[in-house]
Amino acid sequence: MKNEYIPQLSEIKEVIKHTDLEYTFRMAFDGEVKPGQFFEISIPKYGEAPISVSGIGDGLVDFTIRRVGKVTDEVFENYVGDKLFIRGPYGNGFDINNYKGKEIVIIGGGTGVSPMRGVIQHFSKNPTDAVSTTVIAGFKSPDDVLFKKDFEEWSKTINVIKTVDNAPEGYDGPTGMVTKYIPDLKFQDIKNAVFICVGPPIMIKFTIMEIQKLGVADEQIWTSYERKMCCGLGKCGHCKMDDKYVCLDGPVFNYTEAKELFD
Amino acid sequence: MKNEYIPQLSEIKEVIKHTDLEYTFRMAFDGEVKPGQFFEISIPKYGEAPISVSGIGDGLVDFTIRRVGKVTDEVFENYVGDKLFIRGPYGNGFDINNYKGKEIVIIGGGTGVSPMRGVIQHFSKNPTDAVSTTVIAGFKSPDDVLFKKDFEEWSKTINVIKTVDNAPEGYDGPTGMVTKYIPDLKFQDIKNAVFICVGPPIMIKFTIMEIQKLGVADEQIWTSYERKMCCGLGKCGHCKMDDKYVCLDGPVFNYTEAKELFD
Amino acid sequence: MSLDINTKKAKKNAWRITKERGIGASRIRVPGGYCDAEVLGMVQEIAQTYGNGYVHLTTRQGFEIEGIHLEDMEEVNKKLQPIIEKVGINQKGEDKDKGYSASGTRNVSACIGNNVCPFANYNTSNLARRIDKEIFPNDLHFKVACTGCSNDCAKVRMHDFGIIGQTMPQYDPMRCVSCNACVKGCQSLSVGALRMENYKIVRDTEKCIGCGVCVTKCPTRAWTRSEKKYYKLTIMGRTGKKNPRLGKDWLIWADEDNIVKIIKNTYEFVEEYISPNAPARKEHIGYIIDRVGFEKFKEYALKDVELMPETIMNNTVYWDGIHFDNQH
Amino acid sequence: MSLDINTKKAKKNAWRITKERGIGASRIRVPGGYCDAEVLGMVQEIAQTYGNGYVHLTTRQGFEIEGIHLEDMEEVNKKLQPIIEKVGINQKGEDKDKGYSASGTRNVSACIGNNVCPFANYNTSNLARRIDKEIFPNDLHFKVACTGCSNDCAKVRMHDFGIIGQTMPQYDPMRCVSCNACVKGCQSLSVGALRMENYKIVRDTEKCIGCGVCVTKCPTRAWTRSEKKYYKLTIMGRTGKKNPRLGKDWLIWADEDNIVKIIKNTYEFVEEYISPNAPARKEHIGYIIDRVGFEKFKEYALKDVELMPETIMNNTVYWDGIHFDNQH
Amino acid sequence: MGYKFSKEEMASIFSKLAVDYDVFAPVVKKGDGTFSDVDVVRYDKVSSLDEIEFEKKSDYSFKEALLPINETIFYFTEDETTVPKGPAKERLVFLRACDLNAVKRLDQIYLKNGFEDFYYKRTREMTKFVLIGCKESCASGFCASMGTNTTDEYDLYLKLDGDNAYVEAKDEKLTEIFKAGKEETVSPDFVSENLIKVTLPKNITPETMKSELFKEYGNRCINCGRCNFVCPTCTCFTMQDIFYKDNERNGERRRVWASCQVDGYTEIAGGHGFRGDNADRMRFKVMHKIHDFEKRFGYHMCVGCGRCDDVCPEYISYSNLVNRLGKECE
Amino acid sequence: MGYKFSKEEMASIFSKLAVDYDVFAPVVKKGDGTFSDVDVVRYDKVSSLDEIEFEKKSDYSFKEALLPINETIFYFTEDETTVPKGPAKERLVFLRACDLNAVKRLDQIYLKNGFEDFYYKRTREMTKFVLIGCKESCASGFCASMGTNTTDEYDLYLKLDGDNAYVEAKDEKLTEIFKAGKEETVSPDFVSENLIKVTLPKNITPETMKSELFKEYGNRCINCGRCNFVCPTCTCFTMQDIFYKDNERNGERRRVWASCQVDGYTEIAGGHGFRGDNADRMRFKVMHKIHDFEKRFGYHMCVGCGRCDDVCPEYISYSNLVNRLGKECE
């Protein structure tokens, strides 16, 4: 019988620094992974934390990690060539098929962009898979922007609005909350739109309120939840919301389900 | 009306030192005085104390004072030519007539000798006024002996036993308590004997017990009491014993009276 | 249904939730310990009807009726009504038959005082009852005690506010007979503030604690009590696990009205500064003062207080006691 | 005949000679405050028949029946007999119907203890009653109090002997869920002797006062009480005019039997060293120790005492408190 | 001769009287008792009738009106002595029968025991006594037993009864003042019996002095002297010399009440005291009151006012002691 | 098949049984309760029959016999991980009907909710259950309301009655052991009714989640988690990595019981918690027990043992809350 709790060693192939606090670790991994899935990444002596997959490559998987809490602090002391214990992938992840042929709007806040990165990447590489693809990404300040190179790359093929809440004088990019940009979105057929929205709970709440004002049905909205997940296996209970286990049934939920999930 | 409380100034004519603690002050005084009477001697700012007359001269009266208590301490700072407030004499004193023609035994302890000094002096100057006169005087040590010159003088005409309780090695005089010498006294006719006994209460008690063993009647014994006397006038109450006021009715008492006086 | 009791409310309602499951204890308090004997019978009846027949006499001068089933709380609360009325505790109309309206502010305790005791300098029970009326009902944790003299039989120095009766001894030298009874009494029973000089008594006014021993010892009424009653106010003593300490003198030769005012003012201070994390809003005032500073306390406490000229106020109060919280 | 009362005897007989001429007060004591409710009715009857209908509840857990004519002392003493028996006070046969045999040794007081209180570490009333049995009747001035935990609701630090219940907390790491309730409880309610290390609790044994808060807070029984009951013995606290001071810890983690022995031994010490001038042979033990030295006290107190290995004894005890007797 | 007045009239006469005389009378001193909020009744100078306490027997006797607690004997300035002036006015002293009988005892000591006392005499000669009647016996007195329940030594008898006041004046000058009133037969209220009865010991012998009773009561005594200080017949005093702090060469000599129960009473220079033991002091006091005063002067000292029983903080009952002693001596 | 034994015979059989099996049963732990001199009944390994408490319902449920409070997942030594051994012996767990129904809930989560749990499974497979009957309802249970008052999932039923003992063995191996006894029809004591009756809310809507009841009870809750720790159906745990102080490169990973009522339960890295409010935690717990577990798995989680009501230091009655919620939803 398989002991799902036992992690495997995985080598750090590359470390990409985004900000002073946020890095992407490119790790060795062989196996099927979907964007939006997560791994339990652990360092013996410190513990485990569920980290979303922020990129998928050949024999590689990216984890974009914010340096908070004691677990993730330790991770930053590992460098290329070192190894980490990981287990996963867990969770459902995003199903690209749900968005193909649609007018896609992807809205992310901070590290909330990570789980969607695989989705964005797919449609920026294959822009014709969708009617249109728009990414609205919000960060606190220019210094907090993640995936800077990605944004440059993505903006070549899809619409990208990268906004910051607070900008220093002279900053010439978009500023303000992501919600500010929603009313101005243009759709050919709003009924054929899909929205993916990931970020801090408060951001999700207001973003969905804004989206709904456009006359969008719940079925057209998707989100992904970040919750405490100790086991990733539907046992430890921490991630349960209503009858759903985020680790098993999520973390990606269509809003028809998500709206009934109370904390 | 006479205000008996008002004292008179009296000059110190002579100071005779007996011991380190005891002095005789010879003071100016005109008036009738009997041995055994007392004066209230006061120093303003310090107060009064009743002091027995220890000698009577022409316009003079002696007070032998032991340096105890705050009143008498101050007195010693007065010297010849200085003045003290005195009032008196008070009390009955010894009546020489009671002892004339008798076999007289005078027993004194320490300053108790003072009030009897006038009596002794009378019979040593007039030895034929009595059948015999014996003085037994007790002092703590050779250093405590009072009236040293007197004793030399007296022993010329009357029997004198001057004993000390404690003597240094080599001391050749009599030693021991005065009571030790009582059993050996010889009398021609014990019924014609009179005893005068003055000293500390405990000494009087044991001396009288010893005298009574000789078969002496109470009437033949005399004593003088030293008590607290504030007024000397039968008012202040301190000296009262039974129905007697020592200041008025004493201080000299025949033992028939004295024996009923409880403290 | 299973027992479903809001224990926080029950506690504020002067019930104890005991260590025995389902069993409570009713805490009856008698301000100043001054108790109409009728009350005893009432307590007995409750104890025998609802309790286990035993009553704990508390050191705060109350009865704790043991062994009451928590189901009976309401009924017992009704039975408490005549007791509450007899001992004269404030109660809002709607609280009738519902027991005590608050329990955070502890029973104002008192030694037996000058109702009875020869040493007491005032009627402690009366003052305790007055203070009770002024401050109750209130759920803030205040401990106030009144004691008749510096003997402190009520252990007021273990209270937030300790009120010690004082008398400013009045001396009539013309009635003094220099018997020394006061000097000896002060020496052996009190602080030795008297000495004889020129056959008359000199009182060391700095040292005198106003206990009145000289007055009780005087056989001639040379010493008498001052017409005004004086009080020493000691503050912020406490027992407890962290830092038990003696209350220290703050006001000396103070008057009753100002002391009452100060206590009431302190409620405002506590309302303002009590830690929001204090469990059940119970934080000893002393710890609040430790935290926010004595000056701030003084500012609140002395609002509208005009001390008498003879009142001595210590500008700062230093406490010590035993520290178990930050030892070694 | 005019009232002719040997007040010294009356006082030793637990009567108070009040400030009102001819009026006494009967001082009924209830060891440990543990009172059969029947007693309340008896007290009420005496108060209403012989007194003025009022009873003072004392902070030493007694009743003081006010306003009794001293002529009625004997009769009231007879009425006290069933009370004395009910509360279980020692009495020689010939003292029956004659009230209390002594009053110098004060009522052994106690907080409500683990009969009722969730925080108490032992049955304080029972220990108070045991000590009472061992030391009463005795006229030497001893004040003993028992309190269930270091909260010290009985204010034992104001006593000659203060007995504070302790438990040596037992920790089973395999039952611990790292919920932190004990750590938080110890921090906020006690001395902060616990910390979490590697998800398990480390107890600072030097700092731990044995209050048991960790045990009551633990939701899983990882913390339990030691089978043995432990006691802290604080000594020579006092109120009073000269030098009120807190009792200080002498023995920590001590056992009941030895504490009882020490108290009894101290009677011998006091018999030996009490000042011959002590009025009514009343001299606080603390002052005797101040005079003759702590070593001498220890010598007597520890006679035949063999402390348990885990008992900590402070070799010297230093008191401070407030000095009114030799200030400035 | 007796006269009747309305209370108002009497109050008005009294006010005038109090201008010519120094009036000493029992007064309730609020809160001045031994204990907190307890009153004391003691003598003081009064200027209006309503200041006087007629009902309750005074706790302290009248004697301080004749014998001040502190009395200056003389001032000294270097070598000179100066005697203070005596009373400027005549004085009226309100008192009861027992106390008026006590005046005789004071006179005995101060005027007829050896020397006449200069200070007492000059005050005494200016003093008139106003009798307060006793409608019923006080609780602790036993004047009937001591034969001091009646007296005719008063100069004035004054009685308030509801809205009326009655006087009987024997003194001529006082009669002048009161004769304006309505004549009426007025005779003093005296009690003929008390609640307390005392039977004095009949056969006092040297053995009596050794009675265990003195030990028993002596052990209870705390030597406070209250019994002496409240007693109308106790006369003892002590001399005190005071030097003025501002000029130590000047000062005064005083006499101050003393008590045979208080430490130091018999102590002489050097510290020896003659009655160190409480039993001896108790015996001394009791024997003086009921035995040796009589032996010297022919009548008993004690007037049975009962104040010593009332005041004793140790609840020693002198009257009971005497009765018990009486039984012992039977 | 049922068998009868004398109590002594049973005790002897049991002692042997306890050699072959690890026997877990409710035991009175003297003085180990929350308060001084208070006992607690909780599960422990026993070796003799008389250690077992048959009367009083255990304060803590049997679940620790299957799910240790602390369970080591693996040891790590540098880069290697090692899984601890599973149980060496089969185990017998004594429990009542409600608890045996709870086993189904544990199985549901640990075996049938996504992945199978390695650790639970290996213990579970070695466990047999011995039913303790309930002659009468306990005071706080409401198993009848939850339909958990009966069960036939036991391997053995054991009953002590006076001097006799009765068993019904369903497990083959156990039958072997007991078939020496006198055959008799033995059927378990089940209660059919409780003192407490609970009616679950019928129409739970999003509005239900906002009920004021959760606030009311949440305000009373002190977040101690006792209700979860005593509950036979609560299964949550938290992972902990321990490093050994003696060699910090080695250590172990454990899982430790967790409570949804205790602070930190929903807290993620960085400190954000999702149910900071007590009302939310209360709702979460209650809804899990009576609503969403059923939504997911088709039957209710709560088995109505009543332990949470018994243990709550704040006297929060979950059963009463549920009944009140039921009324609200009518």
JSON list of N, CA and C in Angstrom, two decimals, chain A residues 18-35:
[
{"chain": "A", "resi": 18, "resn": "HIS", "atom": "N", "xyz": [12.20, 37.35, -7.95]},
{"chain": "A", "resi": 18, "resn": "HIS", "atom": "CA", "xyz": [11.27, 38.36, -8.45]},
{"chain": "A", "resi": 18, "resn": "HIS", "atom": "C", "xyz": [11.39, 39.65, -7.66]},
{"chain": "A", "resi": 19, "resn": "THR", "atom": "N", "xyz": [11.31, 39.50, -6.37]},
{"chain": "A", "resi": 19, "resn": "THR", "atom": "CA", "xyz": [11.40, 40.65, -5.47]},
{"chain": "A", "resi": 19, "resn": "THR", "atom": "C", "xyz": [12.29, 40.22, -4.33]},
{"chain": "A", "resi": 20, "resn": "ASP", "atom": "N", "xyz": [12.42, 41.12, -3.35]},
{"chain": "A", "resi": 20, "resn": "ASP", "atom": "CA", "xyz": [13.23, 40.74, -2.18]},
{"chain": "A", "resi": 20, "resn": "ASP", "atom": "C", "xyz": [12.63, 39.56, -1.44]},
{"chain": "A", "resi": 21, "resn": "LEU", "atom": "N", "xyz": [11.34, 39.40, -1.61]},
{"chain": "A", "resi": 21, "resn": "LEU", "atom": "CA", "xyz": [10.66, 38.36, -0.83]},
{"chain": "A", "resi": 21, "resn": "LEU", "atom": "C", "xyz": [10.23, 37.17, -1.66]},
{"chain": "A", "resi": 22, "resn": "GLU", "atom": "N", "xyz": [10.15, 37.35, -2.95]},
{"chain": "A", "resi": 22, "resn": "GLU", "atom": "CA", "xyz": [9.54, 36.30, -3.76]},
{"chain": "A", "resi": 22, "resn": "GLU", "atom": "C", "xyz": [10.50, 35.74, -4.80]},
{"chain": "A", "resi": 23, "resn": "TYR", "atom": "N", "xyz": [10.53, 34.41, -4.79]},
{"chain": "A", "resi": 23, "resn": "TYR", "atom": "CA", "xyz": [11.43, 33.69, -5.69]},
{"chain": "A", "resi": 23, "resn": "TYR", "atom": "C", "xyz": [10.65, 32.59, -6.37]},
{"chain": "A", "resi": 24, "resn": "THR", "atom": "N", "xyz": [11.12, 32.24, -7.51]},
{"chain": "A", "resi": 24, "resn": "THR", "atom": "CA", "xyz": [10.59, 31.01, -8.11]},
{"chain": "A", "resi": 24, "resn": "THR", "atom": "C", "xyz": [11.69, 29.96, -8.09]},
{"chain": "A", "resi": 25, "resn": "PHE", "atom": "N", "xyz": [11.31, 28.79, -7.60]},
{"chain": "A", "resi": 25, "resn": "PHE", "atom": "CA", "xyz": [12.22, 27.66, -7.56]},
{"chain": "A", "resi": 25, "resn": "PHE", "atom": "C", "xyz": [11.82, 26.70, -8.67]},
{"chain": "A", "resi": 26, "resn": "ARG", "atom": "N", "xyz": [12.77, 26.40, -9.48]},
{"chain": "A", "resi": 26, "resn": "ARG", "atom": "CA", "xyz": [12.51, 25.44, -10.55]},
{"chain": "A", "resi": 26, "resn": "ARG", "atom": "C", "xyz": [13.07, 24.11, -10.10]},
{"chain": "A", "resi": 27, "resn": "MET", "atom": "N", "xyz": [12.18, 23.12, -9.91]},
{"chain": "A", "resi": 27, "resn": "MET", "atom": "CA", "xyz": [12.57, 21.86, -9.29]},
{"chain": "A", "resi": 27, "resn": "MET", "atom": "C", "xyz": [12.41, 20.71, -10.27]},
{"chain": "A", "resi": 28, "resn": "ALA", "atom": "N", "xyz": [13.21, 19.67, -9.99]},
{"chain": "A", "resi": 28, "resn": "ALA", "atom": "CA", "xyz": [13.08, 18.47, -10.80]},
{"chain": "A", "resi": 28, "resn": "ALA", "atom": "C", "xyz": [11.82, 17.72, -10.42]},
{"chain": "A", "resi": 29, "resn": "PHE", "atom": "N", "xyz": [11.03, 17.34, -11.37]},
{"chain": "A", "resi": 29, "resn": "PHE", "atom": "CA", "xyz": [9.86, 16.51, -11.11]},
{"chain": "A", "resi": 29, "resn": "PHE", "atom": "C", "xyz": [9.42, 15.79, -12.38]},
{"chain": "A", "resi": 30, "resn": "ASP", "atom": "N", "xyz": [9.23, 14.52, -12.25]},
{"chain": "A", "resi": 30, "resn": "ASP", "atom": "CA", "xyz": [8.73, 13.76, -13.39]},
{"chain": "A", "resi": 30, "resn": "ASP", "atom": "C", "xyz": [7.31, 13.32, -13.11]},
{"chain": "A", "resi": 31, "resn": "GLY", "atom": "N", "xyz": [6.41, 13.70, -14.00]},
{"chain": "A", "resi": 31, "resn": "GLY", "atom": "CA", "xyz": [5.04, 13.27, -13.80]},
{"chain": "A", "resi": 31, "resn": "GLY", "atom": "C", "xyz": [4.07, 14.30, -14.32]},
{"chain": "A", "resi": 32, "resn": "GLU", "atom": "N", "xyz": [2.82, 13.92, -14.28]},
{"chain": "A", "resi": 32, "resn": "GLU", "atom": "CA", "xyz": [1.73, 14.74, -14.79]},
{"chain": "A", "resi": 32, "resn": "GLU", "atom": "C", "xyz": [1.45, 15.88, -13.81]},
{"chain": "A", "resi": 33, "resn": "VAL", "atom": "N", "xyz": [1.44, 17.10, -14.26]},
{"chain": "A", "resi": 33, "resn": "VAL", "atom": "CA", "xyz": [1.09, 18.23, -13.40]},
{"chain": "A", "resi": 33, "resn": "VAL", "atom": "C", "xyz": [0.22, 19.18, -14.19]},
{"chain": "A", "resi": 34, "resn": "LYS", "atom": "N", "xyz": [-0.78, 19.75, -13.50]},
{"chain": "A", "resi": 34, "resn": "LYS", "atom": "CA", "xyz": [-1.64, 20.73, -14.14]},
{"chain": "A", "resi": 34, "resn": "LYS", "atom": "C", "xyz": [-1.46, 22.07, -13.46]},
{"chain": "A", "resi": 35, "resn": "PRO", "atom": "N", "xyz": [-1.60, 23.17, -14.22]},
{"chain": "A", "resi": 35, "resn": "PRO", "atom": "CA", "xyz": [-1.56, 24.46, -13.53]},
{"chain": "A", "resi": 35, "resn": "PRO", "atom": "C", "xyz": [-2.67, 24.52, -12.48]}
]
